[in-house]
Coordinates of C-alpha atoms and ligand atoms in Angstrom, one line a residue:
M724 CA -24.2 0.2 41.5
N725 CA -21.8 2.7 39.8
G726 CA -21.4 1.6 36.2
N727 CA -18.2 3.6 35.9
A728 CA -15.5 1.0 34.9
A729 CA -13.0 2.5 37.3
E730 CA -15.1 1.2 40.1
F731 CA -14.8 -2.4 39.0
F732 CA -11.2 -2.3 37.6
V733 CA -9.6 -0.1 40.2
D734 CA -11.5 0.7 43.4
R735 CA -12.9 -2.8 43.9
H736 CA -9.4 -4.3 44.4
V737 CA -8.5 -1.7 47.1
R738 CA -11.8 -2.2 48.9
E739 CA -11.5 -5.9 48.8
G740 CA -8.0 -5.9 50.2
R741 CA -5.8 -6.3 47.1
G742 CA -4.4 -2.8 47.2
E743 CA -0.8 -4.0 47.8
R744 CA -0.7 -6.3 44.8
T745 CA 1.4 -5.0 41.9
A746 CA -0.8 -3.9 38.9
F747 CA 1.9 -2.6 36.5
V748 CA 5.7 -2.7 36.0
D749 CA 7.7 -0.8 33.4
P750 CA 11.5 -0.6 33.0
W751 CA 11.8 2.1 35.7
R752 CA 8.7 2.0 37.9
S753 CA 5.9 -0.2 39.3
L754 CA 2.5 0.6 40.6
T755 CA 0.3 -1.3 43.1
Y756 CA -3.5 -1.2 42.8
A757 CA -3.5 1.2 45.8
E758 CA -1.0 3.5 44.2
L759 CA -3.0 3.4 40.9
H760 CA -6.2 4.2 42.9
A761 CA -4.5 7.2 44.5
A762 CA -2.7 8.5 41.5
S763 CA -5.7 8.2 39.2
G764 CA -7.8 10.0 41.9
R765 CA -5.3 12.8 41.8
F766 CA -5.3 12.9 38.0
A767 CA -9.1 13.1 38.0
A768 CA -9.0 16.0 40.4
A769 CA -6.3 17.7 38.3
L770 CA -8.5 17.4 35.2
G771 CA -11.2 19.3 37.0
R772 CA -8.8 22.0 38.1
A773 CA -7.6 22.3 34.5
G774 CA -11.2 22.9 33.5
I775 CA -11.6 19.7 31.5
G776 CA -15.2 18.7 32.2
R777 CA -17.2 15.6 32.0
E778 CA -17.6 14.0 28.5
R779 CA -14.8 16.2 27.1
R780 CA -11.9 14.5 25.4
L781 CA -8.4 14.0 26.7
A782 CA -6.0 12.7 24.0
L783 CA -3.3 10.3 25.2
V784 CA -0.2 10.2 22.8
M785 CA 1.7 8.1 25.2
L786 CA 4.3 5.4 25.3
D787 CA 3.5 2.4 27.5
T788 CA 4.6 3.2 31.0
V789 CA 2.8 3.3 34.4
D790 CA 1.7 6.8 33.6
F791 CA -0.7 5.5 30.9
P792 CA -3.1 3.6 33.3
V793 CA -3.0 6.6 35.7
A794 CA -4.1 9.0 32.9
F795 CA -6.6 6.5 31.5
W796 CA -8.3 5.6 34.8
G797 CA -8.0 9.2 36.0
A798 CA -10.0 10.4 33.1
L799 CA -12.6 7.7 33.5
R800 CA -12.9 8.5 37.2
A801 CA -13.7 12.1 36.3
G802 CA -16.1 11.1 33.4
V803 CA -13.6 12.7 31.0
V804 CA -13.2 10.6 27.8
P805 CA -9.6 9.5 27.1
V806 CA -8.6 9.0 23.5
P807 CA -5.5 6.8 23.2
V808 CA -3.8 7.6 19.9
N809 CA -1.4 5.5 17.8
T810 CA 2.0 7.1 18.6
L811 CA 3.5 5.9 15.3
L812 CA 1.2 8.3 13.3
P813 CA 2.9 11.2 11.6
P814 CA 2.2 14.7 13.2
D815 CA -0.5 15.8 10.7
Q816 CA -2.5 12.7 11.4
L817 CA -2.1 13.1 15.1
A818 CA -3.2 16.7 14.7
Y819 CA -6.3 15.5 12.7
I820 CA -7.3 13.2 15.6
L821 CA -6.7 15.9 18.2
A822 CA -8.8 18.4 16.2
D823 CA -11.6 15.9 15.3
S824 CA -12.0 14.8 18.9
R825 CA -11.8 18.4 20.1
A826 CA -9.4 17.3 22.7
E827 CA -9.2 19.8 25.5
G828 CA -6.3 18.1 27.1
L829 CA -3.3 16.2 25.8
V830 CA -1.0 13.8 27.7
V831 CA 2.1 13.3 25.6
S832 CA 5.3 11.3 26.3
A833 CA 8.3 13.6 26.3
P834 CA 10.1 11.9 23.4
L835 CA 7.0 12.4 21.2
L836 CA 6.5 16.1 22.0
P837 CA 9.0 17.7 19.6
A838 CA 7.3 16.3 16.5
L839 CA 3.9 17.4 17.8
L840 CA 4.9 21.0 18.9
P841 CA 4.4 22.6 15.5
V842 CA 0.8 21.5 15.2
L843 CA -0.3 22.2 18.8
D844 CA -0.9 25.9 18.1
Q845 CA -3.5 25.1 15.5
L846 CA -5.8 23.3 18.0
P847 CA -8.2 25.9 19.4
D848 CA -9.9 23.4 21.9
L849 CA -6.6 22.4 23.5
R850 CA -6.1 24.0 26.9
R851 CA -3.6 21.8 28.7
V852 CA -0.6 19.8 27.7
V853 CA 0.8 17.3 30.2
V854 CA 4.3 16.0 29.5
A855 CA 5.2 12.5 30.8
S856 CA 8.8 11.3 30.8
P857 CA 9.0 7.6 30.4
D858 CA 11.2 7.2 33.5
G859 CA 9.0 9.6 35.6
A860 CA 11.6 12.3 35.9
P861 CA 10.3 15.9 35.5
P862 CA 10.5 16.8 31.8
E863 CA 12.6 19.8 31.1
P864 CA 12.0 22.4 30.3
A865 CA 8.3 22.4 30.0
G866 CA 7.2 24.9 27.4
P867 CA 4.4 27.5 27.8
G868 CA 1.1 25.9 28.6
Q869 CA 2.8 22.6 29.4
I870 CA 3.2 20.9 32.7
G871 CA 5.1 17.7 33.8
F872 CA 2.9 14.7 34.7
A873 CA 4.0 14.5 38.3
E874 CA 3.6 18.2 38.9
F875 CA 0.1 18.1 37.2
I876 CA -1.2 15.7 39.9
A877 CA 1.0 16.6 42.9
A878 CA -1.2 19.2 44.6
E879 CA -4.4 17.1 44.4
Q880 CA -6.2 14.9 46.8
P881 CA -6.6 11.2 45.8
G882 CA -9.8 10.5 47.7
A883 CA -12.9 11.0 45.5
D884 CA -14.9 8.1 44.2
P885 CA -15.3 7.7 40.4
V886 CA -18.2 9.8 39.2
A887 CA -21.4 7.9 38.9
A888 CA -21.8 6.7 35.4
S889 CA -24.1 4.4 33.5
A890 CA -22.5 1.3 32.1
D891 CA -24.0 2.4 28.8
E892 CA -22.3 5.8 28.9
V893 CA -19.4 6.5 26.5
A894 CA -16.1 6.0 28.4
F895 CA -13.3 6.3 25.8
W896 CA -12.7 6.5 22.1
L897 CA -10.4 4.6 19.8
Y898 CA -9.6 5.8 16.3
S899 CA -9.7 3.3 13.4
S900 CA -8.5 3.9 9.9
G901 CA -10.5 3.0 6.7
S902 CA -9.5 2.5 3.1
T903 CA -10.5 6.1 2.2
G904 CA -11.1 9.1 4.3
A905 CA -9.8 10.1 7.7
P906 CA -9.7 7.9 10.7
K907 CA -13.0 7.4 12.6
G908 CA -13.4 7.7 16.3
A909 CA -15.2 4.6 17.7
R910 CA -17.0 5.5 20.9
H911 CA -16.9 2.8 23.5
V912 CA -19.0 2.5 26.7
H913 CA -17.9 1.7 30.2
G914 CA -19.7 -1.7 30.2
S915 CA -17.6 -2.9 27.2
L916 CA -14.4 -3.0 29.2
R917 CA -16.0 -5.4 31.7
A918 CA -17.7 -7.4 28.8
T919 CA -14.4 -8.2 27.0
A920 CA -12.8 -9.2 30.3
D921 CA -15.7 -11.5 31.2
T922 CA -15.8 -13.1 27.8
Y923 CA -12.4 -13.4 26.0
G924 CA -10.3 -12.5 29.1
A925 CA -11.8 -15.0 31.5
Q926 CA -13.0 -17.7 29.1
V927 CA -10.3 -17.9 26.4
L928 CA -7.2 -16.3 27.9
G929 CA -8.1 -17.7 31.2
I930 CA -6.1 -15.1 33.0
A931 CA -5.8 -15.6 36.8
P932 CA -4.6 -13.4 39.7
D933 CA -1.1 -14.7 39.7
D934 CA -0.5 -14.3 36.0
V935 CA 2.0 -11.8 34.6
M936 CA 0.8 -10.5 31.3
F937 CA 3.1 -9.0 28.6
S938 CA 1.7 -7.6 25.4
A939 CA 4.0 -6.4 22.8
A940 CA 1.0 -4.7 21.2
K941 CA 0.7 -1.3 22.8
L942 CA -2.0 0.1 25.0
F943 CA -3.2 2.6 22.4
F944 CA -4.4 -0.4 20.3
A945 CA -7.7 -2.1 21.4
Y946 CA -5.7 -5.3 21.4
G947 CA -3.1 -4.0 23.8
L948 CA -5.6 -2.2 25.9
G949 CA -7.4 -5.5 26.7
N950 CA -4.2 -7.5 27.0
S951 CA -2.2 -5.2 29.3
M952 CA -4.9 -3.2 31.0
T953 CA -8.4 -4.6 31.5
F954 CA -7.7 -8.4 31.4
P955 CA -5.1 -8.4 34.1
M956 CA -6.9 -5.7 36.1
A957 CA -10.2 -7.6 36.0
V958 CA -8.6 -10.3 38.2
G959 CA -6.0 -8.3 40.2
A960 CA -3.1 -9.6 38.1
Q961 CA 0.0 -7.8 36.9
A962 CA 1.0 -6.4 33.5
V963 CA 4.4 -5.5 32.1
L964 CA 4.6 -2.3 30.1
L965 CA 7.3 -1.6 27.6
P966 CA 7.7 1.9 26.1
D967 CA 10.3 0.8 23.5
R968 CA 9.6 -0.3 19.9
P969 CA 8.7 -4.0 20.2
T970 CA 11.7 -5.4 18.2
P971 CA 12.4 -9.1 18.7
A972 CA 15.5 -8.2 20.7
A973 CA 13.6 -5.8 23.0
V974 CA 10.8 -8.3 23.5
L975 CA 13.2 -11.1 24.3
A976 CA 15.0 -8.9 26.8
A977 CA 11.7 -8.0 28.5
M978 CA 10.7 -11.7 28.5
Q979 CA 13.9 -12.6 30.4
R980 CA 13.6 -9.7 32.8
F981 CA 10.0 -9.9 33.7
R982 CA 9.2 -13.6 33.0
P983 CA 5.6 -13.3 32.0
T984 CA 3.2 -16.2 32.1
I985 CA 1.1 -14.9 29.2
F986 CA 2.4 -13.2 26.0
G987 CA 0.5 -11.3 23.3
G988 CA 1.9 -10.4 19.9
V989 CA 1.1 -9.9 16.3
P990 CA 2.1 -12.5 13.6
T991 CA 5.0 -10.3 12.3
L992 CA 6.5 -10.2 15.7
Y993 CA 6.2 -14.0 16.2
A994 CA 8.0 -14.3 12.8
G995 CA 10.7 -11.9 13.9
L996 CA 11.2 -13.8 17.2
L997 CA 11.5 -17.1 15.4
A998 CA 14.2 -15.6 13.2
D999 CA 16.2 -14.5 16.3
P1000 CA 19.0 -16.9 17.3
A1001 CA 18.2 -16.4 21.0
I1002 CA 14.7 -18.0 20.7
G1003 CA 14.1 -21.3 22.5
P1004 CA 11.8 -23.0 25.0
G1005 CA 9.6 -20.5 26.8
A1006 CA 10.9 -17.6 24.6
G1007 CA 13.0 -16.4 27.6
S1008 CA 10.4 -16.9 30.3
A1009 CA 10.3 -20.3 32.0
R1010 CA 6.9 -19.4 33.3
L1011 CA 5.3 -18.8 29.9
R1012 CA 2.1 -20.8 29.6
R1013 CA 0.0 -19.1 26.9
C1014 CA 0.6 -17.0 23.8
I1015 CA -2.0 -15.1 21.8
S1016 CA -2.0 -13.5 18.4
A1017 CA -4.3 -11.0 16.6
G1018 CA -4.3 -8.1 14.2
E1019 CA -3.8 -10.2 11.1
A1020 CA -4.1 -13.8 10.2
L1021 CA -1.4 -16.1 11.7
P1022 CA 0.0 -18.3 8.9
A1023 CA -0.2 -22.0 10.0
P1024 CA 3.5 -22.8 9.4
L1025 CA 4.4 -19.9 11.7
G1026 CA 2.2 -21.2 14.5
E1027 CA 3.5 -24.7 14.1
R1028 CA 7.2 -23.5 14.2
W1029 CA 6.4 -21.5 17.4
S1030 CA 4.8 -24.5 19.1
A1031 CA 7.7 -26.7 18.2
T1032 CA 10.4 -24.2 19.2
V1033 CA 8.9 -22.5 22.2
G1034 CA 6.7 -25.3 23.5
V1035 CA 3.6 -23.1 23.9
D1036 CA 0.8 -22.9 21.4
I1037 CA -0.4 -19.5 20.0
L1038 CA -4.1 -18.9 20.2
D1039 CA -4.9 -16.8 17.0
G1040 CA -8.1 -14.8 17.3
I1041 CA -9.8 -12.0 15.3
G1042 CA -10.8 -8.8 17.0
S1043 CA -11.4 -5.2 15.9
T1044 CA -11.4 -1.7 17.2
E1045 CA -15.2 -1.6 16.6
M1046 CA -15.7 -4.7 18.8
L1047 CA -13.0 -3.7 21.3
H1048 CA -11.4 -7.1 21.5
I1049 CA -11.3 -10.6 20.1
F1050 CA -14.7 -12.3 19.3
V1051 CA -13.6 -15.4 17.3
S1052 CA -10.6 -17.3 18.6
N1053 CA -8.8 -20.5 18.9
Q1054 CA -9.0 -21.9 22.5
P1055 CA -6.9 -24.1 24.7
G1056 CA -7.9 -27.6 23.7
R1057 CA -9.6 -26.3 20.5
L1058 CA -6.9 -25.1 18.2
R1059 CA -6.3 -25.5 14.5
Y1060 CA -3.5 -23.4 13.0
G1061 CA -4.6 -21.6 9.8
T1062 CA -8.0 -20.7 11.3
S1063 CA -9.3 -18.0 13.7
G1064 CA -11.1 -20.6 15.8
V1065 CA -14.7 -20.4 17.0
P1066 CA -16.9 -17.6 18.4
V1067 CA -15.8 -16.5 21.9
P1068 CA -18.5 -17.3 24.5
G1069 CA -20.8 -14.3 24.6
Y1070 CA -20.5 -13.5 20.9
A1071 CA -22.6 -14.8 18.0
V1072 CA -21.3 -14.6 14.4
R1073 CA -22.9 -15.1 10.9
I1074 CA -21.3 -15.4 7.5
V1075 CA -23.6 -13.7 4.9
D1076 CA -23.7 -13.2 1.1
E1077 CA -24.3 -9.9 -0.6
A1078 CA -28.0 -10.1 0.0
G1079 CA -27.5 -10.6 3.7
A1080 CA -28.5 -14.3 3.7
D1081 CA -26.5 -16.9 5.6
V1082 CA -24.2 -19.0 3.5
A1083 CA -23.6 -22.7 4.0
D1084 CA -20.5 -24.2 5.6
G1085 CA -17.6 -24.2 3.1
E1086 CA -18.9 -21.1 1.3
S1087 CA -17.4 -17.6 1.8
G1088 CA -19.2 -14.5 2.8
E1089 CA -18.8 -11.5 5.0
L1090 CA -18.4 -12.1 8.8
L1091 CA -20.9 -10.3 11.0
V1092 CA -20.6 -10.3 14.8
N1093 CA -23.1 -9.7 17.6
G1094 CA -21.7 -9.2 21.1
P1095 CA -21.8 -7.0 24.2
S1096 CA -18.7 -4.9 23.4
A1097 CA -19.6 -3.2 20.1
A1098 CA -18.8 0.5 19.9
E1099 CA -21.8 2.9 20.1
G1100 CA -20.8 4.4 16.7
Y1101 CA -18.3 6.6 15.1
W1102 CA -18.0 10.2 16.2
N1103 CA -19.6 12.5 13.6
Q1104 CA -19.7 9.8 10.9
R1105 CA -23.4 8.9 10.6
A1106 CA -23.3 7.1 7.2
K1107 CA -20.3 5.0 8.2
S1108 CA -21.8 4.3 11.6
R1109 CA -25.1 3.1 10.1
H1110 CA -23.3 0.9 7.6
T1111 CA -21.0 -0.8 10.2
F1112 CA -23.2 -0.9 13.3
A1113 CA -26.3 -2.5 11.8
G1114 CA -28.4 -2.8 14.9
E1115 CA -27.1 -5.8 17.0
W1116 CA -24.8 -6.9 14.2
T1117 CA -21.5 -5.3 13.4
R1118 CA -20.0 -5.7 9.9
T1119 CA -16.3 -6.7 9.9
G1120 CA -15.6 -6.2 6.2
D1121 CA -13.7 -9.6 6.4
T1122 CA -14.4 -12.6 4.2
Y1123 CA -14.7 -15.8 6.1
I1124 CA -15.5 -19.5 5.6
R1125 CA -16.8 -21.8 8.2
D1126 CA -15.1 -25.2 7.8
P1127 CA -17.0 -28.5 8.4
D1128 CA -15.2 -28.8 11.8
G1129 CA -16.9 -25.5 12.8
M1130 CA -13.6 -23.5 12.7
Y1131 CA -13.7 -20.0 11.1
R1132 CA -11.1 -19.4 8.4
Y1133 CA -10.0 -15.9 7.3
C1134 CA -10.1 -15.4 3.5
G1135 CA -9.2 -11.7 3.0
R1136 CA -11.0 -8.4 2.9
A1137 CA -13.9 -7.1 1.0
D1138 CA -12.1 -3.8 0.4
D1139 CA -8.5 -3.0 -0.6
M1140 CA -7.2 -2.7 3.0
F1141 CA -4.6 -5.0 4.4
K1142 CA -2.6 -5.3 7.6
V1143 CA 1.1 -4.9 8.1
S1144 CA 2.4 -5.9 11.6
G1145 CA -1.3 -6.0 12.6
I1146 CA -1.8 -2.3 11.7
W1147 CA -4.0 -1.1 8.9
V1148 CA -2.5 0.0 5.6
S1149 CA -4.7 1.7 3.0
P1150 CA -3.2 1.3 -0.5
F1151 CA -4.6 4.7 -1.5
E1152 CA -2.7 6.4 1.3
V1153 CA 0.6 4.8 0.3
E1154 CA 0.0 5.6 -3.3
G1155 CA -0.7 9.2 -2.3
A1156 CA 2.6 9.4 -0.4
L1157 CA 4.5 7.9 -3.4
V1158 CA 3.1 10.3 -5.9
S1159 CA 3.8 13.2 -3.6
H1160 CA 7.5 12.5 -4.4
P1161 CA 8.7 14.5 -7.4
A1162 CA 10.1 11.4 -9.1
V1163 CA 6.9 9.5 -9.2
L1164 CA 4.2 10.0 -11.8
E1165 CA 1.8 7.2 -10.8
A1166 CA 1.7 4.5 -8.2
A1167 CA -0.4 1.5 -7.3
V1168 CA 0.0 -0.5 -4.1
V1169 CA -1.1 -4.1 -3.4
A1170 CA -0.3 -6.6 -0.6
R1171 CA 2.3 -9.3 -1.3
E1172 CA 3.1 -12.2 1.0
D1173 CA 6.6 -12.4 2.3
R1174 CA 8.4 -15.7 3.0
D1175 CA 6.5 -16.1 6.3
G1176 CA 3.2 -15.7 4.5
L1177 CA 2.6 -12.2 6.0
T1178 CA 1.3 -9.3 3.9
K1179 CA 3.6 -6.3 3.2
P1180 CA 3.1 -3.5 0.7
L1181 CA 4.4 -3.9 -2.9
A1182 CA 4.4 -0.7 -5.1
F1183 CA 4.2 -0.5 -8.8
I1184 CA 5.4 3.0 -9.9
V1185 CA 5.6 4.9 -13.1
L1186 CA 8.6 7.3 -13.1
R1187 CA 8.6 10.8 -14.5
E1188 CA 12.2 10.3 -15.8
P1189 CA 14.8 7.5 -15.5
A1190 CA 16.1 7.3 -11.9
D1191 CA 19.3 6.3 -10.2
G1192 CA 19.7 3.2 -8.0
A1193 CA 19.3 5.0 -4.7
L1194 CA 15.7 6.2 -5.6
H1195 CA 14.0 3.1 -4.1
E1196 CA 15.5 3.7 -0.7
R1197 CA 14.6 7.4 -0.9
L1198 CA 11.0 6.5 -1.7
K1199 CA 10.8 4.1 1.2
E1200 CA 12.0 6.8 3.6
H1201 CA 9.6 9.3 2.0
V1202 CA 6.6 7.0 2.6
K1203 CA 7.7 6.3 6.2
S1204 CA 7.9 9.9 7.1
Q1205 CA 4.7 10.9 5.2
V1206 CA 2.2 8.3 6.4
G1207 CA 3.8 6.0 9.0
P1208 CA 6.9 3.8 9.5
W1209 CA 5.1 0.5 8.9
K1210 CA 3.5 1.5 5.6
Y1211 CA 6.5 1.8 3.3
P1212 CA 6.7 -0.6 0.3
R1213 CA 9.0 -3.5 1.0
W1214 CA 9.3 -4.0 -2.8
I1215 CA 9.1 -1.4 -5.6
E1216 CA 8.7 -2.4 -9.3
V1217 CA 9.1 0.3 -12.0
V1218 CA 6.6 -0.2 -14.8
D1219 CA 5.9 1.8 -18.0
A1220 CA 2.2 2.1 -17.3
L1221 CA -0.4 0.9 -14.8
P1222 CA -3.4 -1.3 -15.9
K1223 CA -6.6 0.9 -15.9
T1224 CA -10.2 0.7 -16.7
A1225 CA -11.8 2.7 -19.5
T1226 CA -12.7 5.3 -16.8
G1227 CA -9.1 5.5 -15.6
K1228 CA -9.4 3.5 -12.4
I1229 CA -6.4 1.5 -11.5
Q1230 CA -7.1 -2.3 -11.8
R1231 CA -5.5 -3.4 -8.6
Y1232 CA -6.7 -7.0 -9.0
K1233 CA -4.6 -7.3 -12.2
L1234 CA -1.5 -6.2 -10.2
R1235 CA -2.4 -8.6 -7.4
G1236 CA -2.0 -11.3 -10.0
L1237 CA 1.6 -10.1 -10.5
A1238 CA 2.3 -9.9 -6.7
Ligands
3UK1290 C1 -8.0 -8.0 10.9 C2 -7.5 -10.4 11.6 C3 -7.3 -12.3 10.4 C4 -9.5 -8.2 10.3 C5 -7.8 -6.1 17.0 C6 -7.6 -7.9 18.5 O1 -6.8 -5.9 14.8 C7 -7.6 -5.4 15.6 O2 -8.3 -4.3 15.3 P1 -8.3 -3.4 14.0 O3 -9.4 -2.5 14.1 O4 -8.4 -4.4 12.8 C8 -9.5 -5.3 12.7 C9 -9.3 -6.1 11.4 O5 -8.0 -6.8 11.5 N1 -7.7 -9.0 11.9 C10 -7.6 -8.9 13.2 N2 -7.2 -10.0 13.8 C11 -7.2 -11.0 12.8 N3 -7.6 -11.0 10.4 N4 -7.0 -13.0 11.6 C12 -6.9 -12.4 12.8 N5 -6.6 -13.1 13.9 O6 -9.4 -7.6 9.0 C13 -10.3 -7.3 11.3 O7 -11.5 -6.8 10.7 O8 -6.9 -2.8 13.9 C14 -7.4 -7.3 17.2 C15 -8.2 -7.2 19.5 C16 -8.6 -6.0 19.3 C17 -8.4 -5.4 18.0 N6 -8.8 -4.1 17.8

């Protein structure tokens, strides 16, 4: 049996007579399983013609459209390793990932290309840039060394089988950020895609062939990749892809247009949807039967308001880039808001103290997880790999308590990291962006809860000289452009000095007390 995941997720459907079923729809186009099979076959052949060989990396800086699955599965078919990248990252961080992964090919959505162009010349390994227009029209004009997506695959034959691969072989990478240092490429194997579909997808989500899945979380996140790609594809179901920013208004419009049966979002989006006057039963889709949340903890009042307003419960579950998808989750019939639920069938968890011993129920410790979808390690990061992937157990860095009813409750992080809209924020990075502004002498950033109980950055700054009233807005814009649009401080407090230890280290825990 070919362990190449493309065999199970793509070719199996065509062979077993499901080729005419729709796999993906986006605002402009749709793709059946047979069309995906053919287009990904052409894409695989085109990679070969471009000289991008097996085990070499292909970066995907792509908005969610039907071209994304063609590129992803096309790469897997060829044994080329796709590296989906967060499209919200500023160009210097995208360039870091392209360089670190030694990507030889890049597929980039046309609207994202201008910002990337200045850094592409500095990437010696990059030999091919494929430009994808969201609506599928030929991009114009393609610059030197660039080619439009349709043109790239047009001359190729679709027929070849996926290359024979072991299920244990690296299939794709996903980058994850840490509190300090550069993002780390987690290397995932072919078998992990099937493993998450067989566990969370089948046994918690309960996705079936006639479901229509819509995930506001994008395909470049592990969360979105499972939601909109592998879970529906495991059963021959359909996914809705949305290239736009998932604002509440855009999400509600998509709900009305595509009427999904299952919806996936992050807590911040659920809060935004509840604040939209248009929200009501079914959230725009009369067929909606299940909602899921991940990325950060879902505050209990938010879940309760959603159930009351929309009439469908939200299953909150914790997953990670390292574990590929959700491994502890609330389940239909076993849900308690304010908790992450219970281990997903197929995963074992432990809560341990600093010495590594299991703690009793009701006591907090670090959550460890053991399951079939753990990454093989981080690319070229041996010390971090050995720390995180401790044999069969993977460290989450999250503090958890198991309650007497067996439900697992999130209690914060062991490090200074926090999530905003389900995406990591390192306080160090935001502080660095703030002090790179000429008006700021020093900065310290901590998480503060907004009125929905969701964490957002709060900055304490020491100014070089007194500032005018518009400075705060300028600083927010500065942070957005330097390190990423979701990372800017929602509140800024000007202080005379920051609390520090004798050795000059900022005492964030004292500032957290003020948050
Ligand atoms: C935090 C949660 C409380 C937690 C992810 C679903 O978020 C995902 O992956 P990341 O690598 O971050 C992992 C970290 O995020 N977290 C995620 N979900 C929850 N905290 N409650 C939750 N429900 O700190 C975890 O260690 O960005 C989520 C599926 C795949 C994923 N990669």
